[in-house]
JSON list of C-alpha atoms in Angstrom, two decimals:
[
{"chain": "A", "resi": 1, "resn": "UNK", "atom": "CA", "xyz": [0.00, 0.00, 0.00]},
{"chain": "A", "resi": 2, "resn": "UNK", "atom": "CA", "xyz": [1.35, 3.42, -0.97]},
{"chain": "A", "resi": 3, "resn": "UNK", "atom": "CA", "xyz": [-0.12, 6.52, 0.67]},
{"chain": "A", "resi": 4, "resn": "UNK", "atom": "CA", "xyz": [2.00, 8.96, -1.35]},
{"chain": "A", "resi": 5, "resn": "UNK", "atom": "CA", "xyz": [1.35, 7.96, -4.99]},
{"chain": "A", "resi": 6, "resn": "UNK", "atom": "CA", "xyz": [-1.71, 8.87, -7.09]},
{"chain": "A", "resi": 7, "resn": "UNK", "atom": "CA", "xyz": [-2.31, 5.25, -8.10]},
{"chain": "A", "resi": 8, "resn": "UNK", "atom": "CA", "xyz": [-5.49, 3.60, -6.79]},
{"chain": "A", "resi": 9, "resn": "UNK", "atom": "CA", "xyz": [-5.18, 1.06, -4.01]},
{"chain": "A", "resi": 10, "resn": "UNK", "atom": "CA", "xyz": [-6.60, -2.40, -4.82]},
{"chain": "A", "resi": 11, "resn": "UNK", "atom": "CA", "xyz": [-9.41, -3.75, -2.65]},
{"chain": "A", "resi": 12, "resn": "UNK", "atom": "CA", "xyz": [-8.02, -5.13, 0.59]},
{"chain": "A", "resi": 13, "resn": "UNK", "atom": "CA", "xyz": [-9.34, -5.77, 4.12]},
{"chain": "A", "resi": 14, "resn": "UNK", "atom": "CA", "xyz": [-6.46, -3.59, 5.31]},
{"chain": "A", "resi": 15, "resn": "UNK", "atom": "CA", "xyz": [-8.18, -0.54, 3.83]},
{"chain": "A", "resi": 16, "resn": "UNK", "atom": "CA", "xyz": [-11.32, -0.94, 5.94]},
{"chain": "A", "resi": 17, "resn": "UNK", "atom": "CA", "xyz": [-9.85, 1.05, 8.82]},
{"chain": "A", "resi": 18, "resn": "UNK", "atom": "CA", "xyz": [-9.66, 4.08, 6.51]},
{"chain": "A", "resi": 19, "resn": "UNK", "atom": "CA", "xyz": [-13.25, 3.79, 5.26]},
{"chain": "A", "resi": 20, "resn": "UNK", "atom": "CA", "xyz": [-15.85, 6.53, 5.76]},
{"chain": "A", "resi": 21, "resn": "UNK", "atom": "CA", "xyz": [-19.50, 5.60, 5.18]},
{"chain": "A", "resi": 22, "resn": "UNK", "atom": "CA", "xyz": [-21.40, 8.61, 6.55]},
{"chain": "A", "resi": 23, "resn": "UNK", "atom": "CA", "xyz": [-23.02, 10.40, 3.60]},
{"chain": "A", "resi": 24, "resn": "UNK", "atom": "CA", "xyz": [-22.62, 13.81, 5.25]},
{"chain": "A", "resi": 25, "resn": "UNK", "atom": "CA", "xyz": [-18.94, 13.16, 5.99]},
{"chain": "A", "resi": 26, "resn": "UNK", "atom": "CA", "xyz": [-18.33, 11.99, 2.42]},
{"chain": "A", "resi": 27, "resn": "UNK", "atom": "CA", "xyz": [-20.11, 15.04, 1.02]},
{"chain": "A", "resi": 28, "resn": "UNK", "atom": "CA", "xyz": [-18.10, 17.29, 3.33]},
{"chain": "A", "resi": 29, "resn": "UNK", "atom": "CA", "xyz": [-14.78, 15.91, 2.09]},
{"chain": "A", "resi": 30, "resn": "UNK", "atom": "CA", "xyz": [-15.92, 16.19, -1.54]},
{"chain": "A", "resi": 31, "resn": "UNK", "atom": "CA", "xyz": [-16.88, 19.82, -0.95]},
{"chain": "A", "resi": 32, "resn": "UNK", "atom": "CA", "xyz": [-13.38, 20.45, 0.40]},
{"chain": "A", "resi": 33, "resn": "UNK", "atom": "CA", "xyz": [-11.98, 19.06, -2.87]},
{"chain": "A", "resi": 34, "resn": "UNK", "atom": "CA", "xyz": [-14.31, 21.43, -4.74]},
{"chain": "A", "resi": 35, "resn": "UNK", "atom": "CA", "xyz": [-13.69, 24.52, -2.63]},
{"chain": "A", "resi": 36, "resn": "UNK", "atom": "CA", "xyz": [-9.92, 24.12, -2.69]},
{"chain": "A", "resi": 37, "resn": "UNK", "atom": "CA", "xyz": [-9.95, 23.31, -6.41]},
{"chain": "A", "resi": 38, "resn": "UNK", "atom": "CA", "xyz": [-7.92, 20.17, -5.78]},
{"chain": "A", "resi": 39, "resn": "UNK", "atom": "CA", "xyz": [-6.91, 18.30, -8.93]},
{"chain": "A", "resi": 40, "resn": "UNK", "atom": "CA", "xyz": [-8.05, 14.68, -8.88]},
{"chain": "A", "resi": 41, "resn": "UNK", "atom": "CA", "xyz": [-6.97, 11.70, -10.96]},
{"chain": "A", "resi": 42, "resn": "UNK", "atom": "CA", "xyz": [-9.89, 9.89, -12.58]},
{"chain": "A", "resi": 43, "resn": "UNK", "atom": "CA", "xyz": [-9.15, 6.26, -13.51]},
{"chain": "A", "resi": 44, "resn": "UNK", "atom": "CA", "xyz": [-11.28, 4.40, -16.04]},
{"chain": "A", "resi": 45, "resn": "UNK", "atom": "CA", "xyz": [-11.26, 1.12, -18.04]},
{"chain": "A", "resi": 46, "resn": "UNK", "atom": "CA", "xyz": [-10.28, -0.91, -14.94]},
{"chain": "A", "resi": 47, "resn": "UNK", "atom": "CA", "xyz": [-7.53, 1.64, -14.15]},
{"chain": "A", "resi": 48, "resn": "UNK", "atom": "CA", "xyz": [-5.91, 1.08, -17.56]},
{"chain": "A", "resi": 49, "resn": "UNK", "atom": "CA", "xyz": [-6.34, 4.77, -18.38]},
{"chain": "A", "resi": 50, "resn": "UNK", "atom": "CA", "xyz": [-6.66, 8.00, -16.45]},
{"chain": "A", "resi": 51, "resn": "UNK", "atom": "CA", "xyz": [-7.27, 11.70, -16.84]},
{"chain": "A", "resi": 52, "resn": "UNK", "atom": "CA", "xyz": [-6.95, 14.73, -14.57]},
{"chain": "A", "resi": 53, "resn": "UNK", "atom": "CA", "xyz": [-10.16, 16.40, -13.43]},
{"chain": "A", "resi": 54, "resn": "UNK", "atom": "CA", "xyz": [-11.59, 18.40, -10.55]},
{"chain": "A", "resi": 55, "resn": "UNK", "atom": "CA", "xyz": [-14.82, 18.51, -8.56]},
{"chain": "A", "resi": 56, "resn": "UNK", "atom": "CA", "xyz": [-17.21, 21.16, -9.85]},
{"chain": "A", "resi": 57, "resn": "UNK", "atom": "CA", "xyz": [-20.20, 20.53, -7.59]},
{"chain": "A", "resi": 58, "resn": "UNK", "atom": "CA", "xyz": [-21.55, 18.26, -4.86]},
{"chain": "A", "resi": 59, "resn": "UNK", "atom": "CA", "xyz": [-25.32, 17.88, -4.69]},
{"chain": "A", "resi": 60, "resn": "UNK", "atom": "CA", "xyz": [-26.07, 15.88, -1.57]},
{"chain": "A", "resi": 61, "resn": "UNK", "atom": "CA", "xyz": [-29.84, 16.22, -2.01]},
{"chain": "A", "resi": 62, "resn": "UNK", "atom": "CA", "xyz": [-29.76, 14.56, -5.43]},
{"chain": "A", "resi": 63, "resn": "UNK", "atom": "CA", "xyz": [-26.83, 12.33, -4.44]},
{"chain": "A", "resi": 64, "resn": "UNK", "atom": "CA", "xyz": [-24.78, 13.46, -7.41]},
{"chain": "A", "resi": 65, "resn": "UNK", "atom": "CA", "xyz": [-21.24, 14.58, -8.02]},
{"chain": "A", "resi": 66, "resn": "UNK", "atom": "CA", "xyz": [-20.19, 16.79, -10.93]},
{"chain": "A", "resi": 67, "resn": "UNK", "atom": "CA", "xyz": [-16.67, 16.45, -12.34]},
{"chain": "A", "resi": 68, "resn": "UNK", "atom": "CA", "xyz": [-14.90, 18.48, -15.00]},
{"chain": "A", "resi": 69, "resn": "UNK", "atom": "CA", "xyz": [-15.02, 16.65, -18.34]},
{"chain": "A", "resi": 70, "resn": "UNK", "atom": "CA", "xyz": [-11.83, 15.96, -20.26]},
{"chain": "A", "resi": 71, "resn": "UNK", "atom": "CA", "xyz": [-11.64, 17.26, -23.84]},
{"chain": "A", "resi": 72, "resn": "UNK", "atom": "CA", "xyz": [-9.92, 14.05, -24.98]},
{"chain": "A", "resi": 73, "resn": "UNK", "atom": "CA", "xyz": [-12.52, 12.25, -27.11]},
{"chain": "A", "resi": 74, "resn": "UNK", "atom": "CA", "xyz": [-10.93, 8.80, -26.68]},
{"chain": "A", "resi": 75, "resn": "UNK", "atom": "CA", "xyz": [-10.80, 9.22, -22.90]},
{"chain": "A", "resi": 76, "resn": "UNK", "atom": "CA", "xyz": [-14.44, 10.38, -22.87]},
{"chain": "A", "resi": 77, "resn": "UNK", "atom": "CA", "xyz": [-15.52, 7.29, -24.80]},
{"chain": "A", "resi": 78, "resn": "UNK", "atom": "CA", "xyz": [-13.63, 4.99, -22.42]},
{"chain": "A", "resi": 79, "resn": "UNK", "atom": "CA", "xyz": [-15.09, 6.76, -19.38]},
{"chain": "A", "resi": 80, "resn": "UNK", "atom": "CA", "xyz": [-18.66, 6.37, -20.67]},
{"chain": "A", "resi": 81, "resn": "UNK", "atom": "CA", "xyz": [-18.00, 2.67, -21.32]},
{"chain": "A", "resi": 82, "resn": "UNK", "atom": "CA", "xyz": [-16.57, 2.03, -17.84]},
{"chain": "A", "resi": 83, "resn": "UNK", "atom": "CA", "xyz": [-18.88, 0.47, -15.27]},
{"chain": "A", "resi": 84, "resn": "UNK", "atom": "CA", "xyz": [-16.64, 1.68, -12.46]},
{"chain": "A", "resi": 85, "resn": "UNK", "atom": "CA", "xyz": [-14.45, 4.76, -12.10]},
{"chain": "A", "resi": 86, "resn": "UNK", "atom": "CA", "xyz": [-11.90, 5.39, -9.37]},
{"chain": "A", "resi": 87, "resn": "UNK", "atom": "CA", "xyz": [-10.87, 8.84, -8.15]},
{"chain": "A", "resi": 88, "resn": "UNK", "atom": "CA", "xyz": [-7.65, 9.54, -6.25]},
{"chain": "A", "resi": 89, "resn": "UNK", "atom": "CA", "xyz": [-6.77, 12.92, -4.74]},
{"chain": "A", "resi": 90, "resn": "UNK", "atom": "CA", "xyz": [-4.66, 14.42, -1.96]},
{"chain": "A", "resi": 91, "resn": "UNK", "atom": "CA", "xyz": [-6.30, 16.64, 0.65]},
{"chain": "A", "resi": 92, "resn": "UNK", "atom": "CA", "xyz": [-3.97, 18.15, 3.27]},
{"chain": "A", "resi": 93, "resn": "UNK", "atom": "CA", "xyz": [-1.35, 15.65, 2.04]},
{"chain": "A", "resi": 94, "resn": "UNK", "atom": "CA", "xyz": [-3.69, 12.79, 2.88]},
{"chain": "A", "resi": 95, "resn": "UNK", "atom": "CA", "xyz": [-4.59, 10.33, 0.13]},
{"chain": "A", "resi": 96, "resn": "UNK", "atom": "CA", "xyz": [-8.31, 10.14, -0.61]},
{"chain": "A", "resi": 97, "resn": "UNK", "atom": "CA", "xyz": [-9.82, 7.46, -2.86]},
{"chain": "A", "resi": 98, "resn": "UNK", "atom": "CA", "xyz": [-13.36, 6.56, -3.87]},
{"chain": "A", "resi": 99, "resn": "UNK", "atom": "CA", "xyz": [-15.14, 4.52, -6.52]},
{"chain": "A", "resi": 100, "resn": "UNK", "atom": "CA", "xyz": [-17.93, 5.78, -8.76]},
{"chain": "A", "resi": 101, "resn": "UNK", "atom": "CA", "xyz": [-20.48, 4.20, -11.07]},
{"chain": "A", "resi": 102, "resn": "UNK", "atom": "CA", "xyz": [-21.13, 5.08, -14.69]},
{"chain": "A", "resi": 103, "resn": "UNK", "atom": "CA", "xyz": [-20.78, 8.69, -15.85]},
{"chain": "A", "resi": 104, "resn": "UNK", "atom": "CA", "xyz": [-23.02, 10.74, -18.11]},
{"chain": "A", "resi": 105, "resn": "UNK", "atom": "CA", "xyz": [-22.32, 13.95, -19.98]},
{"chain": "A", "resi": 106, "resn": "UNK", "atom": "CA", "xyz": [-23.87, 17.18, -18.66]},
{"chain": "A", "resi": 107, "resn": "UNK", "atom": "CA", "xyz": [-23.30, 20.91, -18.82]},
{"chain": "A", "resi": 108, "resn": "UNK", "atom": "CA", "xyz": [-22.52, 22.67, -15.54]},
{"chain": "A", "resi": 109, "resn": "UNK", "atom": "CA", "xyz": [-22.52, 26.46, -15.53]},
{"chain": "A", "resi": 110, "resn": "UNK", "atom": "CA", "xyz": [-21.49, 26.48, -19.16]},
{"chain": "A", "resi": 111, "resn": "UNK", "atom": "CA", "xyz": [-18.76, 23.87, -18.73]},
{"chain": "A", "resi": 112, "resn": "UNK", "atom": "CA", "xyz": [-18.63, 20.34, -20.11]},
{"chain": "A", "resi": 113, "resn": "UNK", "atom": "CA", "xyz": [-18.88, 17.94, -17.19]},
{"chain": "A", "resi": 114, "resn": "UNK", "atom": "CA", "xyz": [-19.49, 14.38, -16.02]},
{"chain": "A", "resi": 115, "resn": "UNK", "atom": "CA", "xyz": [-22.33, 13.54, -13.65]},
{"chain": "A", "resi": 116, "resn": "UNK", "atom": "CA", "xyz": [-22.05, 10.51, -11.35]},
{"chain": "A", "resi": 117, "resn": "UNK", "atom": "CA", "xyz": [-23.76, 9.33, -8.18]},
{"chain": "A", "resi": 118, "resn": "UNK", "atom": "CA", "xyz": [-22.11, 10.17, -4.88]},
{"chain": "A", "resi": 119, "resn": "UNK", "atom": "CA", "xyz": [-19.81, 7.40, -3.66]},
{"chain": "A", "resi": 120, "resn": "UNK", "atom": "CA", "xyz": [-21.14, 5.09, -0.95]},
{"chain": "A", "resi": 121, "resn": "UNK", "atom": "CA", "xyz": [-17.72, 4.84, 0.65]},
{"chain": "A", "resi": 122, "resn": "UNK", "atom": "CA", "xyz": [-14.63, 7.01, 0.75]},
{"chain": "A", "resi": 123, "resn": "UNK", "atom": "CA", "xyz": [-11.13, 6.06, 1.89]},
{"chain": "A", "resi": 124, "resn": "UNK", "atom": "CA", "xyz": [-9.15, 8.70, 3.78]},
{"chain": "A", "resi": 125, "resn": "UNK", "atom": "CA", "xyz": [-5.75, 7.04, 4.06]},
{"chain": "A", "resi": 126, "resn": "UNK", "atom": "CA", "xyz": [-3.99, 8.83, 6.86]},
{"chain": "A", "resi": 127, "resn": "UNK", "atom": "CA", "xyz": [-0.62, 7.27, 7.67]},
{"chain": "A", "resi": 128, "resn": "UNK", "atom": "CA", "xyz": [-0.72, 5.25, 10.86]},
{"chain": "A", "resi": 129, "resn": "UNK", "atom": "CA", "xyz": [0.07, 7.37, 13.89]},
{"chain": "A", "resi": 130, "resn": "UNK", "atom": "CA", "xyz": [0.71, 10.53, 11.88]},
{"chain": "A", "resi": 131, "resn": "UNK", "atom": "CA", "xyz": [-1.82, 12.87, 13.44]},
{"chain": "A", "resi": 132, "resn": "UNK", "atom": "CA", "xyz": [-3.44, 13.39, 16.80]},
{"chain": "A", "resi": 133, "resn": "UNK", "atom": "CA", "xyz": [-6.90, 14.43, 17.86]},
{"chain": "A", "resi": 134, "resn": "UNK", "atom": "CA", "xyz": [-8.05, 15.82, 21.21]},
{"chain": "A", "resi": 135, "resn": "UNK", "atom": "CA", "xyz": [-11.27, 14.32, 22.57]},
{"chain": "A", "resi": 136, "resn": "UNK", "atom": "CA", "xyz": [-13.75, 16.98, 23.74]},
{"chain": "A", "resi": 137, "resn": "UNK", "atom": "CA", "xyz": [-13.58, 17.87, 27.43]},
{"chain": "A", "resi": 138, "resn": "UNK", "atom": "CA", "xyz": [-17.35, 17.50, 27.81]},
{"chain": "A", "resi": 139, "resn": "UNK", "atom": "CA", "xyz": [-17.25, 13.84, 26.73]},
{"chain": "A", "resi": 140, "resn": "UNK", "atom": "CA", "xyz": [-13.65, 12.76, 27.18]},
{"chain": "A", "resi": 141, "resn": "UNK", "atom": "CA", "xyz": [-12.21, 9.47, 26.11]},
{"chain": "A", "resi": 142, "resn": "UNK", "atom": "CA", "xyz": [-10.89, 7.56, 29.11]},
{"chain": "A", "resi": 143, "resn": "UNK", "atom": "CA", "xyz": [-8.62, 4.58, 29.62]},
{"chain": "A", "resi": 144, "resn": "UNK", "atom": "CA", "xyz": [-8.86, 1.99, 32.39]},
{"chain": "A", "resi": 145, "resn": "UNK", "atom": "CA", "xyz": [-5.27, 1.12, 33.28]},
{"chain": "A", "resi": 146, "resn": "UNK", "atom": "CA", "xyz": [-4.17, -1.59, 35.76]},
{"chain": "A", "resi": 147, "resn": "UNK", "atom": "CA", "xyz": [-3.24, 0.14, 39.01]},
{"chain": "A", "resi": 148, "resn": "UNK", "atom": "CA", "xyz": [0.50, -0.30, 39.75]},
{"chain": "A", "resi": 149, "resn": "UNK", "atom": "CA", "xyz": [0.99, -2.52, 42.80]},
{"chain": "A", "resi": 150, "resn": "UNK", "atom": "CA", "xyz": [-2.75, -3.16, 43.25]},
{"chain": "A", "resi": 151, "resn": "UNK", "atom": "CA", "xyz": [-3.61, -6.45, 41.61]},
{"chain": "A", "resi": 152, "resn": "UNK", "atom": "CA", "xyz": [-7.05, -6.53, 40.06]},
{"chain": "A", "resi": 153, "resn": "UNK", "atom": "CA", "xyz": [-7.63, -2.78, 40.48]},
{"chain": "A", "resi": 154, "resn": "UNK", "atom": "CA", "xyz": [-7.84, -0.20, 37.71]},
{"chain": "A", "resi": 155, "resn": "UNK", "atom": "CA", "xyz": [-7.42, 3.56, 37.44]},
{"chain": "A", "resi": 156, "resn": "UNK", "atom": "CA", "xyz": [-9.68, 5.54, 35.09]},
{"chain": "A", "resi": 157, "resn": "UNK", "atom": "CA", "xyz": [-7.44, 8.07, 33.35]},
{"chain": "A", "resi": 158, "resn": "UNK", "atom": "CA", "xyz": [-8.42, 10.88, 31.00]},
{"chain": "A", "resi": 159, "resn": "UNK", "atom": "CA", "xyz": [-7.05, 10.76, 27.46]},
{"chain": "A", "resi": 160, "resn": "UNK", "atom": "CA", "xyz": [-5.45, 14.08, 26.42]},
{"chain": "A", "resi": 161, "resn": "UNK", "atom": "CA", "xyz": [-5.00, 13.20, 22.76]},
{"chain": "A", "resi": 162, "resn": "UNK", "atom": "CA", "xyz": [-4.74, 10.13, 20.60]},
{"chain": "A", "resi": 163, "resn": "UNK", "atom": "CA", "xyz": [-3.83, 8.81, 17.19]},
{"chain": "A", "resi": 164, "resn": "UNK", "atom": "CA", "xyz": [-4.02, 5.39, 15.61]},
{"chain": "A", "resi": 165, "resn": "UNK", "atom": "CA", "xyz": [-0.45, 4.90, 16.81]},
{"chain": "A", "resi": 166, "resn": "UNK", "atom": "CA", "xyz": [-0.85, 5.80, 20.48]},
{"chain": "A", "resi": 167, "resn": "UNK", "atom": "CA", "xyz": [-2.23, 8.21, 23.06]},
{"chain": "A", "resi": 168, "resn": "UNK", "atom": "CA", "xyz": [-1.31, 10.63, 25.84]},
{"chain": "A", "resi": 169, "resn": "UNK", "atom": "CA", "xyz": [-2.76, 10.28, 29.34]},
{"chain": "A", "resi": 170, "resn": "UNK", "atom": "CA", "xyz": [-3.37, 12.94, 32.00]},
{"chain": "A", "resi": 171, "resn": "UNK", "atom": "CA", "xyz": [-1.94, 11.35, 35.15]},
{"chain": "A", "resi": 172, "resn": "UNK", "atom": "CA", "xyz": [-0.94, 12.01, 38.75]},
{"chain": "A", "resi": 173, "resn": "UNK", "atom": "CA", "xyz": [2.10, 10.18, 40.17]},
{"chain": "A", "resi": 174, "resn": "UNK", "atom": "CA", "xyz": [-0.15, 8.56, 42.78]},
{"chain": "A", "resi": 175, "resn": "UNK", "atom": "CA", "xyz": [-2.13, 7.00, 39.94]},
{"chain": "A", "resi": 176, "resn": "UNK", "atom": "CA", "xyz": [0.57, 6.18, 37.53]},
{"chain": "A", "resi": 177, "resn": "UNK", "atom": "CA", "xyz": [4.32, 6.44, 38.06]},
{"chain": "A", "resi": 178, "resn": "UNK", "atom": "CA", "xyz": [5.97, 3.98, 35.71]},
{"chain": "A", "resi": 179, "resn": "UNK", "atom": "CA", "xyz": [9.28, 4.14, 33.82]},
{"chain": "A", "resi": 180, "resn": "UNK", "atom": "CA", "xyz": [9.58, 4.52, 30.07]},
{"chain": "A", "resi": 181, "resn": "UNK", "atom": "CA", "xyz": [9.32, 1.26, 28.10]},
{"chain": "A", "resi": 182, "resn": "UNK", "atom": "CA", "xyz": [7.07, -0.30, 30.75]},
{"chain": "A", "resi": 183, "resn": "UNK", "atom": "CA", "xyz": [4.28, -2.30, 29.11]},
{"chain": "A", "resi": 184, "resn": "UNK", "atom": "CA", "xyz": [0.68, -2.25, 30.36]},
{"chain": "A", "resi": 185, "resn": "UNK", "atom": "CA", "xyz": [-1.52, -5.09, 29.17]},
{"chain": "A", "resi": 186, "resn": "UNK", "atom": "CA", "xyz": [-5.31, -5.38, 29.27]},
{"chain": "A", "resi": 187, "resn": "UNK", "atom": "CA", "xyz": [-6.09, -1.66, 29.26]},
{"chain": "A", "resi": 188, "resn": "UNK", "atom": "CA", "xyz": [-9.62, -0.64, 28.29]},
{"chain": "A", "resi": 189, "resn": "UNK", "atom": "CA", "xyz": [-9.95, 2.43, 26.08]},
{"chain": "A", "resi": 190, "resn": "UNK", "atom": "CA", "xyz": [-13.47, 3.90, 26.12]},
{"chain": "A", "resi": 191, "resn": "UNK", "atom": "CA", "xyz": [-14.37, 5.83, 22.96]},
{"chain": "A", "resi": 192, "resn": "UNK", "atom": "CA", "xyz": [-17.67, 7.73, 23.36]},
{"chain": "A", "resi": 193, "resn": "UNK", "atom": "CA", "xyz": [-20.33, 6.78, 20.75]},
{"chain": "A", "resi": 194, "resn": "UNK", "atom": "CA", "xyz": [-18.03, 4.09, 19.32]},
{"chain": "A", "resi": 195, "resn": "UNK", "atom": "CA", "xyz": [-17.33, 1.59, 22.09]},
{"chain": "A", "resi": 196, "resn": "UNK", "atom": "CA", "xyz": [-14.59, 0.12, 24.22]},
{"chain": "A", "resi": 197, "resn": "UNK", "atom": "CA", "xyz": [-11.44, -1.53, 22.91]},
{"chain": "A", "resi": 198, "resn": "UNK", "atom": "CA", "xyz": [-8.82, -3.58, 24.71]},
{"chain": "A", "resi": 199, "resn": "UNK", "atom": "CA", "xyz": [-5.28, -2.33, 24.14]},
{"chain": "A", "resi": 200, "resn": "UNK", "atom": "CA", "xyz": [-1.73, -2.95, 25.28]},
{"chain": "A", "resi": 201, "resn": "UNK", "atom": "CA", "xyz": [0.24, 0.24, 25.99]},
{"chain": "A", "resi": 202, "resn": "UNK", "atom": "CA", "xyz": [3.97, 0.82, 26.11]},
{"chain": "A", "resi": 203, "resn": "UNK", "atom": "CA", "xyz": [5.07, 3.93, 28.05]},
{"chain": "A", "resi": 204, "resn": "UNK", "atom": "CA", "xyz": [7.29, 6.11, 25.86]},
{"chain": "A", "resi": 205, "resn": "UNK", "atom": "CA", "xyz": [7.72, 9.20, 28.05]},
{"chain": "A", "resi": 206, "resn": "UNK", "atom": "CA", "xyz": [6.35, 11.01, 31.11]},
{"chain": "A", "resi": 207, "resn": "UNK", "atom": "CA", "xyz": [6.58, 14.82, 31.20]},
{"chain": "A", "resi": 208, "resn": "UNK", "atom": "CA", "xyz": [5.28, 17.58, 33.46]},
{"chain": "A", "resi": 209, "resn": "UNK", "atom": "CA", "xyz": [1.98, 18.82, 32.05]},
{"chain": "A", "resi": 210, "resn": "UNK", "atom": "CA", "xyz": [1.99, 22.52, 31.09]},
{"chain": "A", "resi": 211, "resn": "UNK", "atom": "CA", "xyz": [4.35, 23.51, 33.92]},
{"chain": "A", "resi": 212, "resn": "UNK", "atom": "CA", "xyz": [1.86, 22.19, 36.46]},
{"chain": "A", "resi": 213, "resn": "UNK", "atom": "CA", "xyz": [2.97, 22.52, 40.08]},
{"chain": "A", "resi": 214, "resn": "UNK", "atom": "CA", "xyz": [0.62, 19.86, 41.45]},
{"chain": "A", "resi": 215, "resn": "UNK", "atom": "CA", "xyz": [2.48, 16.89, 40.02]},
{"chain": "A", "resi": 216, "resn": "UNK", "atom": "CA", "xyz": [0.17, 16.31, 37.07]},
{"chain": "A", "resi": 217, "resn": "UNK", "atom": "CA", "xyz": [1.99, 14.66, 34.19]},
{"chain": "A", "resi": 218, "resn": "UNK", "atom": "CA", "xyz": [1.48, 13.84, 30.55]},
{"chain": "A", "resi": 219, "resn": "UNK", "atom": "CA", "xyz": [2.23, 10.20, 29.82]},
{"chain": "A", "resi": 220, "resn": "UNK", "atom": "CA", "xyz": [2.79, 9.31, 26.17]},
{"chain": "A", "resi": 221, "resn": "UNK", "atom": "CA", "xyz": [2.12, 5.69, 25.22]},
{"chain": "A", "resi": 222, "resn": "UNK", "atom": "CA", "xyz": [2.16, 3.70, 22.02]},
{"chain": "A", "resi": 223, "resn": "UNK", "atom": "CA", "xyz": [-0.17, 0.87, 21.12]},
{"chain": "A", "resi": 224, "resn": "UNK", "atom": "CA", "xyz": [1.42, -2.57, 20.97]},
{"chain": "A", "resi": 225, "resn": "UNK", "atom": "CA", "xyz": [0.05, -5.05, 18.40]},
{"chain": "A", "resi": 226, "resn": "UNK", "atom": "CA", "xyz": [-3.23, -3.20, 18.00]},
{"chain": "A", "resi": 227, "resn": "UNK", "atom": "CA", "xyz": [-5.80, -5.55, 16.46]},
{"chain": "A", "resi": 228, "resn": "UNK", "atom": "CA", "xyz": [-7.45, -4.70, 13.14]},
{"chain": "A", "resi": 229, "resn": "UNK", "atom": "CA", "xyz": [-10.89, -4.50, 14.76]},
{"chain": "A", "resi": 230, "resn": "UNK", "atom": "CA", "xyz": [-9.58, -2.12, 17.44]},
{"chain": "A", "resi": 231, "resn": "UNK", "atom": "CA", "xyz": [-7.82, -0.03, 14.78]},
{"chain": "A", "resi": 232, "resn": "UNK", "atom": "CA", "xyz": [-11.07, 0.27, 12.82]},
{"chain": "A", "resi": 233, "resn": "UNK", "atom": "CA", "xyz": [-12.99, 1.42, 15.91]},
{"chain": "A", "resi": 234, "resn": "UNK", "atom": "CA", "xyz": [-10.26, 3.92, 16.75]},
{"chain": "A", "resi": 235, "resn": "UNK", "atom": "CA", "xyz": [-10.28, 5.28, 13.20]},
{"chain": "A", "resi": 236, "resn": "UNK", "atom": "CA", "xyz": [-14.07, 5.55, 13.34]},
{"chain": "A", "resi": 237, "resn": "UNK", "atom": "CA", "xyz": [-13.81, 7.57, 16.56]},
{"chain": "A", "resi": 238, "resn": "UNK", "atom": "CA", "xyz": [-11.22, 9.89, 15.02]},
{"chain": "A", "resi": 239, "resn": "UNK", "atom": "CA", "xyz": [-13.41, 10.34, 11.95]},
{"chain": "A", "resi": 240, "resn": "UNK", "atom": "CA", "xyz": [-16.22, 11.42, 14.29]},
{"chain": "A", "resi": 241, "resn": "UNK", "atom": "CA", "xyz": [-13.90, 13.95, 15.94]},
{"chain": "A", "resi": 242, "resn": "UNK", "atom": "CA", "xyz": [-12.93, 15.25, 12.49]},
{"chain": "A", "resi": 243, "resn": "UNK", "atom": "CA", "xyz": [-16.57, 15.57, 11.47]},
{"chain": "A", "resi": 244, "resn": "UNK", "atom": "CA", "xyz": [-17.41, 17.44, 14.69]},
{"chain": "A", "resi": 245, "resn": "UNK", "atom": "CA", "xyz": [-14.45, 19.78, 14.14]},
{"chain": "A", "resi": 246, "resn": "UNK", "atom": "CA", "xyz": [-15.53, 20.50, 10.55]},
{"chain": "A", "resi": 247, "resn": "UNK", "atom": "CA", "xyz": [-19.08, 21.30, 11.63]},
{"chain": "A", "resi": 248, "resn": "UNK", "atom": "CA", "xyz": [-17.93, 23.69, 14.36]},
{"chain": "A", "resi": 249, "resn": "UNK", "atom": "CA", "xyz": [-15.16, 25.53, 12.54]},
{"chain": "A", "resi": 250, "resn": "UNK", "atom": "CA", "xyz": [-11.87, 25.17, 10.70]},
{"chain": "A", "resi": 251, "resn": "UNK", "atom": "CA", "xyz": [-10.32, 21.73, 10.54]},
{"chain": "A", "resi": 252, "resn": "UNK", "atom": "CA", "xyz": [-7.88, 21.07, 13.37]},
{"chain": "A", "resi": 253, "resn": "UNK", "atom": "CA", "xyz": [-4.20, 21.29, 12.61]},
{"chain": "A", "resi": 254, "resn": "UNK", "atom": "CA", "xyz": [-2.36, 18.15, 11.68]},
{"chain": "A", "resi": 255, "resn": "UNK", "atom": "CA", "xyz": [0.44, 17.30, 14.12]},
{"chain": "A", "resi": 256, "resn": "UNK", "atom": "CA", "xyz": [3.21, 14.79, 13.94]},
{"chain": "A", "resi": 257, "resn": "UNK", "atom": "CA", "xyz": [2.86, 11.93, 16.35]}
]
């Protein structure tokens, strides 16, 4: 799998963790492609040929997408004959891919265009662990972590931020005072509106939190051998955070993990 090339990714169970199914979320990402005038690569004839296009309009009510039509007559003919089209684009350096059905010729605001139905699924292929999101304070994500030295007891700890590669916890030394590289098994990460996943955490660092003088610390952990089902649930939760951020204002900044 290549997340940096404009070639379409073949169907694979591995891609499921990147899948977005919400119609409103899909339409929102397509509108970003339109508003930013992002060039997209349109593959046809089972990806044997391609042309460059861009999104002209997104009509969620009629479930249709309007794409700029190539002037190449041979490419047009092949596109009309294709039962499936694949679009690849890059939005904020993140690879986006979706499949479309058959296209028909239309005019859009005086321009030659293709009309297709909105995709049922969209892949937003963010590299694993490459960006973090902060759960809202009103409904925070929490993690049940085995209490050091207290067999069978757990501490509920607030999650400061998380990615599909790991998370940061908001801890007090009395709760959690472990050295770097310590591994914590059977932790339970609660993701509001998505569910609970079982994870293994490896402590990477413990720092003072925002110059706090009450001993509060930020504990950065990475996931160890995260299962595919857990990764899909985590990605779904992060997609929900992205959707909430888009509806309330500008998209949150991407940050390196």
